[in-house]
mmCIF file of C-alpha atoms and ligand atoms in Angstrom:
data_model
loop_
_atom_site.group_PDB
_atom_site.id
_atom_site.type_symbol
_atom_site.label_atom_id
_atom_site.label_comp_id
_atom_site.label_asym_id
_atom_site.label_seq_id
_atom_site.Cartn_x
_atom_site.Cartn_y
_atom_site.Cartn_z
ATOM 1 C CA UNK A 167 -7.340 -4.361 -28.965
ATOM 2 C CA UNK A 168 -7.076 -6.237 -25.701
ATOM 3 C CA UNK A 169 -9.032 -4.549 -22.938
ATOM 4 C CA UNK A 170 -7.106 -4.346 -19.686
ATOM 5 C CA UNK A 171 -9.098 -5.901 -16.857
ATOM 6 C CA UNK A 172 -7.889 -7.463 -13.641
ATOM 7 C CA UNK A 173 -10.054 -10.063 -11.977
ATOM 8 C CA UNK A 174 -10.959 -10.241 -8.294
ATOM 9 C CA UNK A 175 -8.249 -11.491 -5.983
ATOM 10 C CA UNK A 176 -10.519 -13.778 -4.015
ATOM 11 C CA UNK A 177 -9.155 -17.015 -5.513
ATOM 12 C CA UNK A 178 -5.587 -15.896 -5.723
ATOM 13 C CA UNK A 179 -4.313 -18.325 -3.114
ATOM 14 C CA UNK A 180 -2.553 -21.257 -4.692
ATOM 15 C CA UNK A 181 -2.691 -24.643 -3.082
ATOM 16 C CA UNK A 182 -0.827 -26.212 -5.983
ATOM 17 C CA UNK A 183 1.959 -24.378 -7.740
ATOM 18 C CA UNK A 184 0.493 -23.894 -11.209
ATOM 19 C CA UNK A 185 2.493 -20.849 -12.017
ATOM 20 C CA UNK A 186 1.526 -20.247 -15.631
ATOM 21 C CA UNK A 187 -2.164 -20.644 -14.797
ATOM 22 C CA UNK A 188 -1.759 -18.026 -12.080
ATOM 23 C CA UNK A 189 0.252 -15.730 -14.339
ATOM 24 C CA UNK A 190 -2.472 -15.933 -16.974
ATOM 25 C CA UNK A 191 -5.375 -15.541 -14.537
ATOM 26 C CA UNK A 192 -4.155 -12.283 -13.061
ATOM 27 C CA UNK A 193 -2.293 -11.182 -16.193
ATOM 28 C CA UNK A 194 1.122 -11.018 -14.570
ATOM 29 C CA UNK A 195 3.821 -10.335 -17.107
ATOM 30 C CA UNK A 196 6.839 -11.987 -15.576
ATOM 31 C CA UNK A 197 8.046 -13.819 -12.521
ATOM 32 C CA UNK A 198 11.727 -14.183 -11.782
ATOM 33 C CA UNK A 199 13.176 -16.759 -9.389
ATOM 34 C CA UNK A 200 16.565 -15.792 -7.985
ATOM 35 C CA UNK A 201 18.821 -18.363 -6.321
ATOM 36 C CA UNK A 202 22.316 -18.013 -4.910
ATOM 37 C CA UNK A 203 23.793 -20.851 -2.879
ATOM 38 C CA UNK A 204 26.730 -18.809 -1.592
ATOM 39 C CA UNK A 205 24.591 -16.205 0.201
ATOM 40 C CA UNK A 206 21.482 -18.377 0.664
ATOM 41 C CA UNK A 207 19.434 -15.923 -1.360
ATOM 42 C CA UNK A 208 16.066 -17.246 -2.492
ATOM 43 C CA UNK A 209 14.027 -14.424 -3.947
ATOM 44 C CA UNK A 210 11.028 -14.034 -6.225
ATOM 45 C CA UNK A 211 10.386 -10.886 -8.244
ATOM 46 C CA UNK A 212 6.870 -10.573 -9.675
ATOM 47 C CA UNK A 213 6.203 -8.000 -12.370
ATOM 48 C CA UNK A 214 2.476 -7.611 -12.760
ATOM 49 C CA UNK A 215 1.901 -4.883 -15.320
ATOM 50 C CA UNK A 216 4.184 -2.367 -17.001
ATOM 51 C CA UNK A 217 1.748 -0.561 -19.314
ATOM 52 C CA UNK A 218 2.225 2.713 -17.415
ATOM 53 C CA UNK A 219 5.942 2.369 -16.677
ATOM 54 C CA UNK A 220 8.507 0.213 -14.891
ATOM 55 C CA UNK A 221 7.139 -1.962 -12.110
ATOM 56 C CA UNK A 222 7.957 -0.452 -8.733
ATOM 57 C CA UNK A 223 7.434 -2.214 -5.422
ATOM 58 C CA UNK A 224 9.359 -2.968 -2.259
ATOM 59 C CA UNK A 225 11.289 -6.073 -1.288
ATOM 60 C CA UNK A 226 9.834 -7.973 1.657
ATOM 61 C CA UNK A 227 11.792 -10.532 3.658
ATOM 62 C CA UNK A 228 9.488 -13.105 5.210
ATOM 63 C CA UNK A 229 9.829 -16.585 6.639
ATOM 64 C CA UNK A 230 7.166 -18.174 4.440
ATOM 65 C CA UNK A 231 5.923 -21.626 5.417
ATOM 66 C CA UNK A 232 6.397 -22.882 1.865
ATOM 67 C CA UNK A 233 7.156 -21.704 -1.659
ATOM 68 C CA UNK A 234 3.489 -21.560 -2.701
ATOM 69 C CA UNK A 235 2.831 -19.058 0.092
ATOM 70 C CA UNK A 236 5.736 -16.878 -1.072
ATOM 71 C CA UNK A 237 4.611 -16.978 -4.704
ATOM 72 C CA UNK A 238 1.043 -16.192 -3.712
ATOM 73 C CA UNK A 239 2.143 -13.225 -1.610
ATOM 74 C CA UNK A 240 4.417 -11.702 -4.229
ATOM 75 C CA UNK A 241 1.762 -12.059 -6.934
ATOM 76 C CA UNK A 242 -0.958 -10.505 -4.750
ATOM 77 C CA UNK A 243 1.291 -7.648 -3.637
ATOM 78 C CA UNK A 244 2.593 -6.876 -7.138
ATOM 79 C CA UNK A 245 -0.971 -6.690 -8.478
ATOM 80 C CA UNK A 246 -1.841 -4.265 -5.660
ATOM 81 C CA UNK A 247 1.045 -2.031 -6.727
ATOM 82 C CA UNK A 248 -0.379 -1.819 -10.265
ATOM 83 C CA UNK A 249 -3.616 -0.382 -8.872
ATOM 84 C CA UNK A 250 -1.873 1.978 -6.466
ATOM 85 C CA UNK A 251 0.353 3.474 -9.160
ATOM 86 C CA UNK A 252 -2.453 3.696 -11.721
ATOM 87 C CA UNK A 253 -4.942 5.490 -9.481
ATOM 88 C CA UNK A 254 -2.250 7.889 -8.270
ATOM 89 C CA UNK A 255 -1.587 9.073 -11.819
ATOM 90 C CA UNK A 256 2.010 7.828 -11.718
ATOM 91 C CA UNK A 257 3.851 6.526 -14.763
ATOM 92 C CA UNK A 258 4.678 3.316 -12.963
ATOM 93 C CA UNK A 259 3.622 -0.280 -13.227
ATOM 94 C CA UNK A 260 3.165 -2.811 -10.464
ATOM 95 C CA UNK A 261 5.810 -5.209 -9.150
ATOM 96 C CA UNK A 262 7.090 -6.575 -5.863
ATOM 97 C CA UNK A 263 9.827 -8.865 -4.578
ATOM 98 C CA UNK A 264 10.033 -11.303 -1.694
ATOM 99 C CA UNK A 265 13.114 -12.868 -0.160
ATOM 100 C CA UNK A 266 12.363 -16.142 1.618
ATOM 101 C CA UNK A 267 13.750 -16.595 5.139
ATOM 102 C CA UNK A 268 14.026 -15.186 8.632
ATOM 103 C CA UNK A 269 15.455 -11.694 8.172
ATOM 104 C CA UNK A 270 17.272 -11.822 11.523
ATOM 105 C CA UNK A 271 19.185 -14.890 10.325
ATOM 106 C CA UNK A 272 19.658 -14.548 6.564
ATOM 107 C CA UNK A 273 20.186 -10.822 5.981
ATOM 108 C CA UNK A 274 23.769 -9.902 5.117
ATOM 109 C CA UNK A 275 25.463 -7.304 2.948
ATOM 110 C CA UNK A 276 26.353 -10.027 0.436
ATOM 111 C CA UNK A 277 22.779 -11.322 0.223
ATOM 112 C CA UNK A 278 21.312 -7.858 -0.354
ATOM 113 C CA UNK A 279 23.983 -7.050 -2.949
ATOM 114 C CA UNK A 280 23.396 -10.352 -4.717
ATOM 115 C CA UNK A 281 19.710 -9.501 -4.810
ATOM 116 C CA UNK A 282 20.751 -6.130 -6.279
ATOM 117 C CA UNK A 283 22.528 -7.982 -9.109
ATOM 118 C CA UNK A 284 19.284 -9.773 -9.990
ATOM 119 C CA UNK A 285 17.413 -6.439 -9.967
ATOM 120 C CA UNK A 286 20.146 -4.955 -12.190
ATOM 121 C CA UNK A 287 19.686 -7.759 -14.712
ATOM 122 C CA UNK A 288 16.076 -6.711 -15.258
ATOM 123 C CA UNK A 289 17.433 -3.492 -16.772
ATOM 124 C CA UNK A 290 14.978 -1.138 -15.086
ATOM 125 C CA UNK A 291 11.807 -3.107 -15.744
ATOM 126 C CA UNK A 292 11.692 -3.559 -11.965
ATOM 127 C CA UNK A 293 12.588 -0.874 -9.417
ATOM 128 C CA UNK A 294 12.913 -1.988 -5.815
ATOM 129 C CA UNK A 295 12.463 -0.236 -2.457
ATOM 130 C CA UNK A 296 12.260 -1.121 1.211
ATOM 131 C CA UNK A 297 9.338 -3.022 2.678
ATOM 132 C CA UNK A 298 8.623 -5.288 5.652
ATOM 133 C CA UNK A 299 11.951 -6.424 7.192
ATOM 134 C CA UNK A 300 14.107 -4.400 4.790
ATOM 135 C CA UNK A 301 15.546 -1.007 5.640
ATOM 136 C CA UNK A 302 17.103 2.042 4.041
ATOM 137 C CA UNK A 303 20.483 0.506 4.917
ATOM 138 C CA UNK A 304 19.598 -2.648 2.957
ATOM 139 C CA UNK A 305 18.672 -0.490 -0.015
ATOM 140 C CA UNK A 306 22.083 1.148 0.208
ATOM 141 C CA UNK A 307 23.582 -2.350 -0.319
ATOM 142 C CA UNK A 308 21.227 -3.006 -3.245
ATOM 143 C CA UNK A 309 22.270 0.358 -4.660
ATOM 144 C CA UNK A 310 25.911 -0.757 -4.694
ATOM 145 C CA UNK A 311 24.919 -3.150 -7.478
ATOM 146 C CA UNK A 312 22.098 -1.359 -9.291
ATOM 147 C CA UNK A 313 20.586 2.095 -9.744
ATOM 148 C CA UNK A 314 17.100 0.630 -9.970
ATOM 149 C CA UNK A 315 16.339 1.243 -6.320
ATOM 150 C CA UNK A 316 14.466 4.008 -4.463
ATOM 151 C CA UNK A 317 13.845 4.807 -0.810
ATOM 152 C CA UNK A 318 17.443 5.848 -0.251
ATOM 153 C CA UNK A 319 18.449 8.214 2.549
ATOM 154 C CA UNK A 320 18.383 11.946 1.899
ATOM 155 C CA UNK A 321 22.179 12.021 2.282
ATOM 156 C CA UNK A 322 22.375 9.836 -0.856
ATOM 157 C CA UNK A 323 19.975 12.023 -2.852
ATOM 158 C CA UNK A 324 16.934 9.961 -1.924
ATOM 159 C CA UNK A 325 13.645 10.996 -0.373
ATOM 160 C CA UNK A 326 14.251 9.444 3.045
ATOM 161 C CA UNK A 327 11.394 8.005 5.089
ATOM 162 C CA UNK A 328 8.192 8.122 2.964
ATOM 163 C CA UNK A 329 5.870 7.766 5.998
ATOM 164 C CA UNK A 330 5.149 11.505 6.532
ATOM 165 C CA UNK A 331 3.951 11.781 2.915
ATOM 166 C CA UNK A 332 1.850 8.632 3.363
ATOM 167 C CA UNK A 333 0.261 10.174 6.465
ATOM 168 C CA UNK A 334 -0.446 13.398 4.605
ATOM 169 C CA UNK A 335 -2.216 11.461 1.824
ATOM 170 C CA UNK A 336 -4.314 9.561 4.384
ATOM 171 C CA UNK A 337 -5.191 12.874 6.023
ATOM 172 C CA UNK A 338 -6.298 14.257 2.635
ATOM 173 C CA UNK A 339 -8.394 11.150 1.910
ATOM 174 C CA UNK A 340 -10.000 11.415 5.355
ATOM 175 C CA UNK A 341 -10.868 15.076 4.795
ATOM 176 C CA UNK A 342 -12.459 14.246 1.423
ATOM 177 C CA UNK A 343 -14.644 11.637 3.164
ATOM 178 C CA UNK A 344 -15.577 14.161 5.867
ATOM 179 C CA UNK A 345 -16.610 16.694 3.216
ATOM 180 C CA UNK A 346 -18.888 14.153 1.608
ATOM 181 C CA UNK A 347 -20.372 12.772 4.838
ATOM 182 C CA UNK A 348 -20.517 15.837 7.129
ATOM 183 C CA UNK A 349 -20.654 18.625 4.497
ATOM 184 C CA UNK A 350 -17.303 20.110 5.580
ATOM 185 C CA UNK A 351 -13.751 18.838 5.351
ATOM 186 C CA UNK A 352 -12.954 20.241 8.793
ATOM 187 C CA UNK A 353 -11.966 17.589 11.318
ATOM 188 C CA UNK A 354 -12.148 20.021 14.227
ATOM 189 C CA UNK A 355 -14.129 18.451 17.065
ATOM 190 C CA UNK A 356 -14.468 15.131 15.230
ATOM 191 C CA UNK A 357 -13.885 11.982 17.259
ATOM 192 C CA UNK A 358 -11.257 9.890 15.486
ATOM 193 C CA UNK A 359 -9.904 6.462 16.468
ATOM 194 C CA UNK A 360 -6.453 5.554 15.140
ATOM 195 C CA UNK A 361 -5.374 1.909 15.306
ATOM 196 C CA UNK A 362 -1.575 1.744 15.173
ATOM 197 C CA UNK A 363 0.588 4.644 16.295
ATOM 198 C CA UNK A 364 3.693 3.716 14.307
ATOM 199 C CA UNK A 365 5.362 5.759 11.574
ATOM 200 C CA UNK A 366 2.224 6.553 9.574
ATOM 201 C CA UNK A 367 -0.288 6.552 12.451
ATOM 202 C CA UNK A 368 1.989 8.844 14.480
ATOM 203 C CA UNK A 369 2.315 11.543 11.810
ATOM 204 C CA UNK A 370 -1.405 11.248 11.112
ATOM 205 C CA UNK A 371 -2.152 11.903 14.791
ATOM 206 C CA UNK A 372 -0.098 15.093 14.591
ATOM 207 C CA UNK A 373 -2.142 16.368 11.615
ATOM 208 C CA UNK A 374 -5.418 15.486 13.344
ATOM 209 C CA UNK A 375 -4.396 17.037 16.654
ATOM 210 C CA UNK A 376 -3.386 20.288 14.928
ATOM 211 C CA UNK A 377 -6.852 20.443 13.408
ATOM 212 C CA UNK A 378 -8.552 19.998 16.767
ATOM 213 C CA UNK A 379 -9.826 16.420 16.528
ATOM 214 C CA UNK A 380 -10.537 14.368 19.661
ATOM 215 C CA UNK A 381 -8.284 11.324 19.454
ATOM 216 C CA UNK A 382 -8.541 7.695 20.542
ATOM 217 C CA UNK A 383 -5.598 5.347 20.019
ATOM 218 C CA UNK A 384 -4.686 1.676 20.276
ATOM 219 C CA UNK A 385 -1.372 -0.103 19.792
ATOM 220 C CA UNK A 386 0.527 -3.049 21.199
ATOM 221 C CA UNK A 387 3.463 -0.730 21.855
ATOM 222 C CA UNK A 388 2.920 0.769 25.327
ATOM 223 C CA UNK A 389 5.619 3.417 24.880
ATOM 224 C CA UNK A 390 3.990 4.802 21.737
ATOM 225 C CA UNK A 391 0.621 4.961 23.499
ATOM 226 C CA UNK A 392 2.129 6.777 26.485
ATOM 227 C CA UNK A 393 3.823 9.230 24.156
ATOM 228 C CA UNK A 394 0.663 10.216 22.251
ATOM 229 C CA UNK A 395 -1.522 10.214 25.369
ATOM 230 C CA UNK A 396 0.982 12.591 26.968
ATOM 231 C CA UNK A 397 1.750 14.902 24.046
ATOM 232 C CA UNK A 398 -1.619 14.990 22.242
ATOM 233 C CA UNK A 399 -4.042 14.109 25.024
ATOM 234 C CA UNK A 400 -5.229 11.035 23.109
ATOM 235 C CA UNK A 401 -7.394 8.515 24.956
ATOM 236 C CA UNK A 402 -5.866 5.035 25.021
ATOM 237 C CA UNK A 403 -8.127 2.047 24.341
ATOM 238 C CA UNK A 404 -7.131 -1.587 24.521
ATOM 239 C CA UNK A 405 -7.324 -4.379 21.958
ATOM 240 C CA UNK A 406 -10.544 -4.836 20.019
ATOM 241 C CA UNK A 407 -12.298 -2.060 21.957
ATOM 242 C CA UNK A 408 -11.292 0.306 19.145
ATOM 243 C CA UNK A 409 -13.784 -1.205 16.661
ATOM 244 C CA UNK A 410 -16.890 -0.491 18.749
ATOM 245 C CA UNK A 411 -16.039 3.074 19.806
ATOM 246 C CA UNK A 412 -18.694 5.722 19.269
ATOM 247 C CA UNK A 413 -16.529 7.858 16.954
ATOM 248 C CA UNK A 414 -16.953 9.694 13.642
ATOM 249 C CA UNK A 415 -13.922 8.205 11.911
ATOM 250 C CA UNK A 416 -11.930 5.002 12.298
ATOM 251 C CA UNK A 417 -8.380 5.013 10.870
ATOM 252 C CA UNK A 418 -6.754 1.558 10.618
ATOM 253 C CA UNK A 419 -2.993 2.181 10.503
ATOM 254 C CA UNK A 420 -1.626 -1.143 11.731
ATOM 255 C CA UNK A 421 -2.928 -4.376 10.275
ATOM 256 C CA UNK A 422 -4.514 -5.716 7.091
ATOM 257 C CA UNK A 423 -7.775 -7.721 6.845
ATOM 258 C CA UNK A 424 -9.301 -6.090 9.949
ATOM 259 C CA UNK A 425 -12.474 -5.150 8.056
ATOM 260 C CA UNK A 426 -14.109 -8.558 8.425
ATOM 261 C CA UNK A 427 -17.626 -9.735 9.392
ATOM 262 C CA UNK A 428 -16.944 -9.528 13.151
ATOM 263 C CA UNK A 429 -15.323 -6.099 13.260
ATOM 264 C CA UNK A 430 -17.632 -4.436 10.734
ATOM 265 C CA UNK A 431 -20.603 -5.530 12.867
ATOM 266 C CA UNK A 432 -19.109 -3.547 15.788
ATOM 267 C CA UNK A 433 -18.361 -0.303 13.902
ATOM 268 C CA UNK A 434 -20.345 2.804 14.896
ATOM 269 C CA UNK A 435 -18.307 5.292 12.827
ATOM 270 C CA UNK A 436 -19.443 7.017 9.614
ATOM 271 C CA UNK A 437 -16.048 6.834 7.882
ATOM 272 C CA UNK A 438 -13.195 4.332 7.674
ATOM 273 C CA UNK A 439 -10.035 5.976 6.336
ATOM 274 C CA UNK A 440 -6.583 4.676 7.219
ATOM 275 C CA UNK A 441 -3.164 3.658 5.935
ATOM 276 C CA UNK A 442 -3.045 -0.110 6.437
ATOM 277 C CA UNK A 443 -2.754 -2.186 3.271
ATOM 278 C CA UNK A 444 -5.503 -4.655 2.327
ATOM 279 C CA UNK A 445 -7.929 -3.605 5.070
ATOM 280 C CA UNK A 446 -10.891 -5.443 3.532
ATOM 281 C CA UNK A 447 -10.630 -9.122 4.473
ATOM 282 C CA UNK A 448 -12.450 -9.940 1.212
ATOM 283 C CA UNK A 449 -13.016 -6.896 -0.968
ATOM 284 C CA UNK A 450 -16.060 -8.375 -2.736
ATOM 285 C CA UNK A 451 -17.827 -9.128 0.561
ATOM 286 C CA UNK A 452 -16.644 -6.440 2.962
ATOM 287 C CA UNK A 453 -16.651 -3.526 0.492
ATOM 288 C CA UNK A 454 -20.427 -3.944 -0.059
ATOM 289 C CA UNK A 455 -20.990 -4.716 3.649
ATOM 290 C CA UNK A 456 -19.555 -1.334 4.682
ATOM 291 C CA UNK A 457 -21.580 0.427 1.984
ATOM 292 C CA UNK A 458 -24.806 -1.240 3.102
ATOM 293 C CA UNK A 459 -24.092 -0.171 6.674
ATOM 294 C CA UNK A 460 -23.841 3.432 5.491
ATOM 295 C CA UNK A 461 -20.113 3.689 6.228
ATOM 296 C CA UNK A 462 -17.952 5.600 3.747
ATOM 297 C CA UNK A 463 -14.779 3.621 3.143
ATOM 298 C CA UNK A 464 -11.726 5.374 1.681
ATOM 299 C CA UNK A 465 -9.982 2.754 -0.510
ATOM 300 C CA UNK A 466 -6.677 1.914 1.161
ATOM 301 C CA UNK A 467 -4.572 1.684 -1.997
ATOM 302 C CA UNK A 468 -5.771 5.150 -2.984
ATOM 303 C CA UNK A 469 -5.276 7.079 0.254
ATOM 304 C CA UNK A 470 -2.070 5.352 1.396
ATOM 305 C CA UNK A 471 -0.280 6.021 -1.922
ATOM 306 C CA UNK A 472 1.731 8.963 -0.523
ATOM 307 C CA UNK A 473 4.716 6.702 0.118
ATOM 308 C CA UNK A 474 4.693 5.484 -3.469
ATOM 309 C CA UNK A 475 4.265 9.057 -4.693
ATOM 310 C CA UNK A 476 7.322 10.011 -2.630
ATOM 311 C CA UNK A 477 9.550 7.252 -4.029
ATOM 312 C CA UNK A 478 8.305 7.951 -7.557
ATOM 313 C CA UNK A 479 9.542 11.515 -7.103
ATOM 314 C CA UNK A 480 12.880 10.030 -6.139
ATOM 315 C CA UNK A 481 12.879 8.030 -9.380
ATOM 316 C CA UNK A 482 12.306 11.125 -11.525
ATOM 317 C CA UNK A 483 14.330 13.623 -9.425
ATOM 318 C CA UNK A 484 13.438 14.189 -5.794
ATOM 319 C CA UNK A 485 11.552 17.240 -4.688
ATOM 320 C CA UNK A 486 9.715 17.047 -1.360
ATOM 321 C CA UNK A 487 7.300 19.868 -2.167
ATOM 322 C CA UNK A 488 6.177 18.163 -5.371
ATOM 323 C CA UNK A 489 5.663 14.913 -3.467
ATOM 324 C CA UNK A 490 3.370 16.666 -0.958
ATOM 325 C CA UNK A 491 1.527 18.497 -3.748
ATOM 326 C CA UNK A 492 0.849 15.217 -5.534
ATOM 327 C CA UNK A 493 -0.253 13.582 -2.272
ATOM 328 C CA UNK A 494 -2.686 16.476 -1.784
ATOM 329 C CA UNK A 495 -4.410 15.387 -4.995
ATOM 330 C CA UNK A 496 -5.629 12.311 -3.060
ATOM 331 C CA UNK A 497 -8.371 14.632 -1.737
ATOM 332 C CA UNK A 498 -9.788 15.176 -5.247
ATOM 333 C CA UNK A 499 -9.536 11.550 -6.331
ATOM 334 C CA UNK A 500 -11.201 10.337 -3.126
ATOM 335 C CA UNK A 501 -14.039 12.856 -3.616
ATOM 336 C CA UNK A 502 -14.483 11.622 -7.189
ATOM 337 C CA UNK A 503 -14.525 7.968 -6.104
ATOM 338 C CA UNK A 504 -17.201 8.675 -3.463
ATOM 339 C CA UNK A 505 -19.368 10.363 -6.124
ATOM 340 C CA UNK A 506 -18.937 7.502 -8.600
ATOM 341 C CA UNK A 507 -19.713 4.998 -5.847
ATOM 342 C CA UNK A 508 -22.974 6.802 -5.050
ATOM 343 C CA UNK A 509 -23.991 7.328 -8.689
ATOM 344 C CA UNK A 510 -23.201 3.811 -9.849
ATOM 345 C CA UNK A 511 -24.221 2.153 -6.568
ATOM 346 C CA UNK A 512 -20.944 0.284 -6.307
ATOM 347 C CA UNK A 513 -18.690 0.092 -3.260
ATOM 348 C CA UNK A 514 -15.848 2.606 -3.155
ATOM 349 C CA UNK A 515 -13.053 0.023 -3.505
ATOM 350 C CA UNK A 516 -14.688 -1.208 -6.722
ATOM 351 C CA UNK A 517 -15.085 2.357 -8.016
ATOM 352 C CA UNK A 518 -11.390 2.978 -7.336
ATOM 353 C CA UNK A 519 -10.369 -0.251 -9.054
ATOM 354 C CA UNK A 520 -12.475 0.640 -12.087
ATOM 355 C CA UNK A 521 -10.785 4.042 -12.326
ATOM 356 C CA UNK A 522 -7.319 2.476 -12.087
ATOM 357 C CA UNK A 523 -8.159 -0.117 -14.762
ATOM 358 C CA UNK A 524 -9.591 2.568 -17.037
ATOM 359 C CA UNK A 525 -6.385 4.612 -16.850
ATOM 360 C CA UNK A 526 -4.317 1.561 -17.774
ATOM 361 C CA UNK A 527 -6.636 0.731 -20.712
ATOM 362 C CA UNK A 528 -6.560 4.327 -21.933
ATOM 363 C CA UNK A 529 -2.762 4.549 -21.827
ATOM 364 C CA UNK A 530 -2.435 1.119 -23.428
ATOM 365 C CA UNK A 531 -4.401 2.563 -26.319
ATOM 366 C CA UNK A 532 -2.251 5.720 -26.439
ATOM 367 C CA UNK A 533 0.827 3.545 -26.785
ATOM 368 C CA UNK A 534 -0.693 1.338 -29.485
ATOM 369 C CA UNK A 535 1.003 3.376 -32.227
ATOM 370 C CA UNK A 536 4.665 4.206 -32.656
HETATM 371 P P1 LIG B 170 4.829 0.715 11.708
HETATM 372 O O1 LIG B 170 5.375 -0.642 11.899
HETATM 373 O O2 LIG B 170 5.699 1.901 11.933
HETATM 374 O O3 LIG B 170 3.524 0.924 12.624
HETATM 375 C C1 LIG B 170 2.564 -0.060 12.817
HETATM 376 C C2 LIG B 170 2.078 0.080 14.252
HETATM 377 O O4 LIG B 170 1.006 -0.838 14.453
HETATM 378 C C3 LIG B 170 3.153 -0.243 15.289
HETATM 379 O O5 LIG B 170 3.228 0.790 16.250
HETATM 380 C C4 LIG B 170 2.660 -1.552 15.895
HETATM 381 O O6 LIG B 170 3.042 -1.704 17.263
HETATM 382 C C5 LIG B 170 1.160 -1.398 15.730
HETATM 383 N N1 LIG B 170 0.410 -2.648 15.836
HETATM 384 C C6 LIG B 170 0.785 -3.889 15.489
HETATM 385 N N2 LIG B 170 -0.176 -4.774 15.791
HETATM 386 C C7 LIG B 170 -1.182 -4.066 16.352
HETATM 387 C C8 LIG B 170 -2.456 -4.394 16.876
HETATM 388 N N3 LIG B 170 -2.877 -5.662 16.912
HETATM 389 N N4 LIG B 170 -3.252 -3.403 17.351
HETATM 390 C C9 LIG B 170 -2.831 -2.123 17.345
HETATM 391 N N5 LIG B 170 -1.629 -1.750 16.860
HETATM 392 C C10 LIG B 170 -0.825 -2.710 16.381
HETATM 393 O O7 LIG B 170 4.223 0.708 10.228
HETATM 394 P P2 LIG B 170 3.812 1.973 9.346
HETATM 395 O O8 LIG B 170 4.909 2.253 8.392
HETATM 396 O O9 LIG B 170 3.282 3.042 10.221
HETATM 397 O O10 LIG B 170 2.620 1.358 8.479
HETATM 398 C C11 LIG B 170 1.336 1.191 9.038
HETATM 399 C C12 LIG B 170 0.440 0.521 7.989
HETATM 400 O O11 LIG B 170 0.370 1.344 6.830
HETATM 401 C C13 LIG B 170 0.960 -0.836 7.526
HETATM 402 O O12 LIG B 170 -0.165 -1.662 7.244
HETATM 403 C C14 LIG B 170 1.681 -0.511 6.227
HETATM 404 O O13 LIG B 170 1.701 -1.605 5.336
HETATM 405 C C15 LIG B 170 0.803 0.609 5.680
HETATM 406 N N6 LIG B 170 1.516 1.511 4.781
HETATM 407 C C16 LIG B 170 2.627 2.194 5.194
HETATM 408 C C17 LIG B 170 3.270 3.070 4.317
HETATM 409 C C18 LIG B 170 4.465 3.867 4.746
HETATM 410 O O14 LIG B 170 4.844 4.821 4.053
HETATM 411 N N7 LIG B 170 5.084 3.555 5.867
HETATM 412 C C19 LIG B 170 2.774 3.263 3.019
HETATM 413 C C20 LIG B 170 1.620 2.568 2.635
HETATM 414 C C21 LIG B 170 0.997 1.695 3.520
#
């Protein structure tokens, strides 16, 4: 019996395009290149692992510098989706798609529908959704060609914007960290810094304000800052100032890779718990660095899974209450991960990855017989 184990992502970047070597190294199942001269579509669909179910992951449009960069990104992102689905207890595998080009120039109805045809041809092994530079409207076009798409508007029977559920999951993960670190899950009176006041950060601020937290915010969008300073009394900080604030909790809800040597050195908080994807610049270096500094880190792919939970509900029959109930479970899983991390003296991201891999191995075994 093959044991399911995914290796570290630290060498995932490809300088040469050796696709089969990369597929084998990270155990990707399939990679599909989609070309259409008429619409200018150049897309790559990467299916990482479908032990638990069909691979679900959004479609990103990005103006990659070269093809190697696009392949690297789609492989890294699809692998991340495998972990996110597995740890969230969903019967989903990991996959992702990228469309190469400047979205403001290439995106048309025809291009999105052509992409939908390629998704259709995978017969449900891949389910797509919106991501960076794709919208609900784009998914409506994809849906004209295939049913294997989620993240549709509520008017079309979909779950609408998943961000509120993502925020709720982050809030639950944050409370689990607080319980472990401060002895109570109450965030009342806690000083919390939120980087990024967009869709997820904004809803998170509402939850935190209702609970009586003292809020600090940063963003590059002045209007958003003004809004939350005015409505929630949040204190606005500029640029990198947010890392060195004397707060209890830091919630990164904007950018990836911000937990690097420089920023971690500045942190004075006890907890890092936020929505941004891939917060650790290098998980094998910065996961242990946070642990050694005595900071409890809530693994990003665990606590930001509310959006995936929401679209999974859409896949099996949408019910908003069930989506929130499942997102609430992030509290228990985060608590468990913190315990395992302490008992086994491993950083929390590693503990979460181990748990995700174990679930995949266990289910692989369940499915070994007819
Ligand atoms: P968003 O685009 O609505 O918000 C991001 C915010 O970050 C914007 O207000 C933007 O102005 C701000 N920002 C950009 N650069 C910044 C900087 N240098 N400093 C401070 N703020 C900056 O995106 P979102 O949907 O709220 O997602 C936030 C993060 O959470 C992203 O990393 C995303 O990948 C991740 N995420 C989102 C979801 C979801 O359901 N939307 C699910 C999982 C993960």
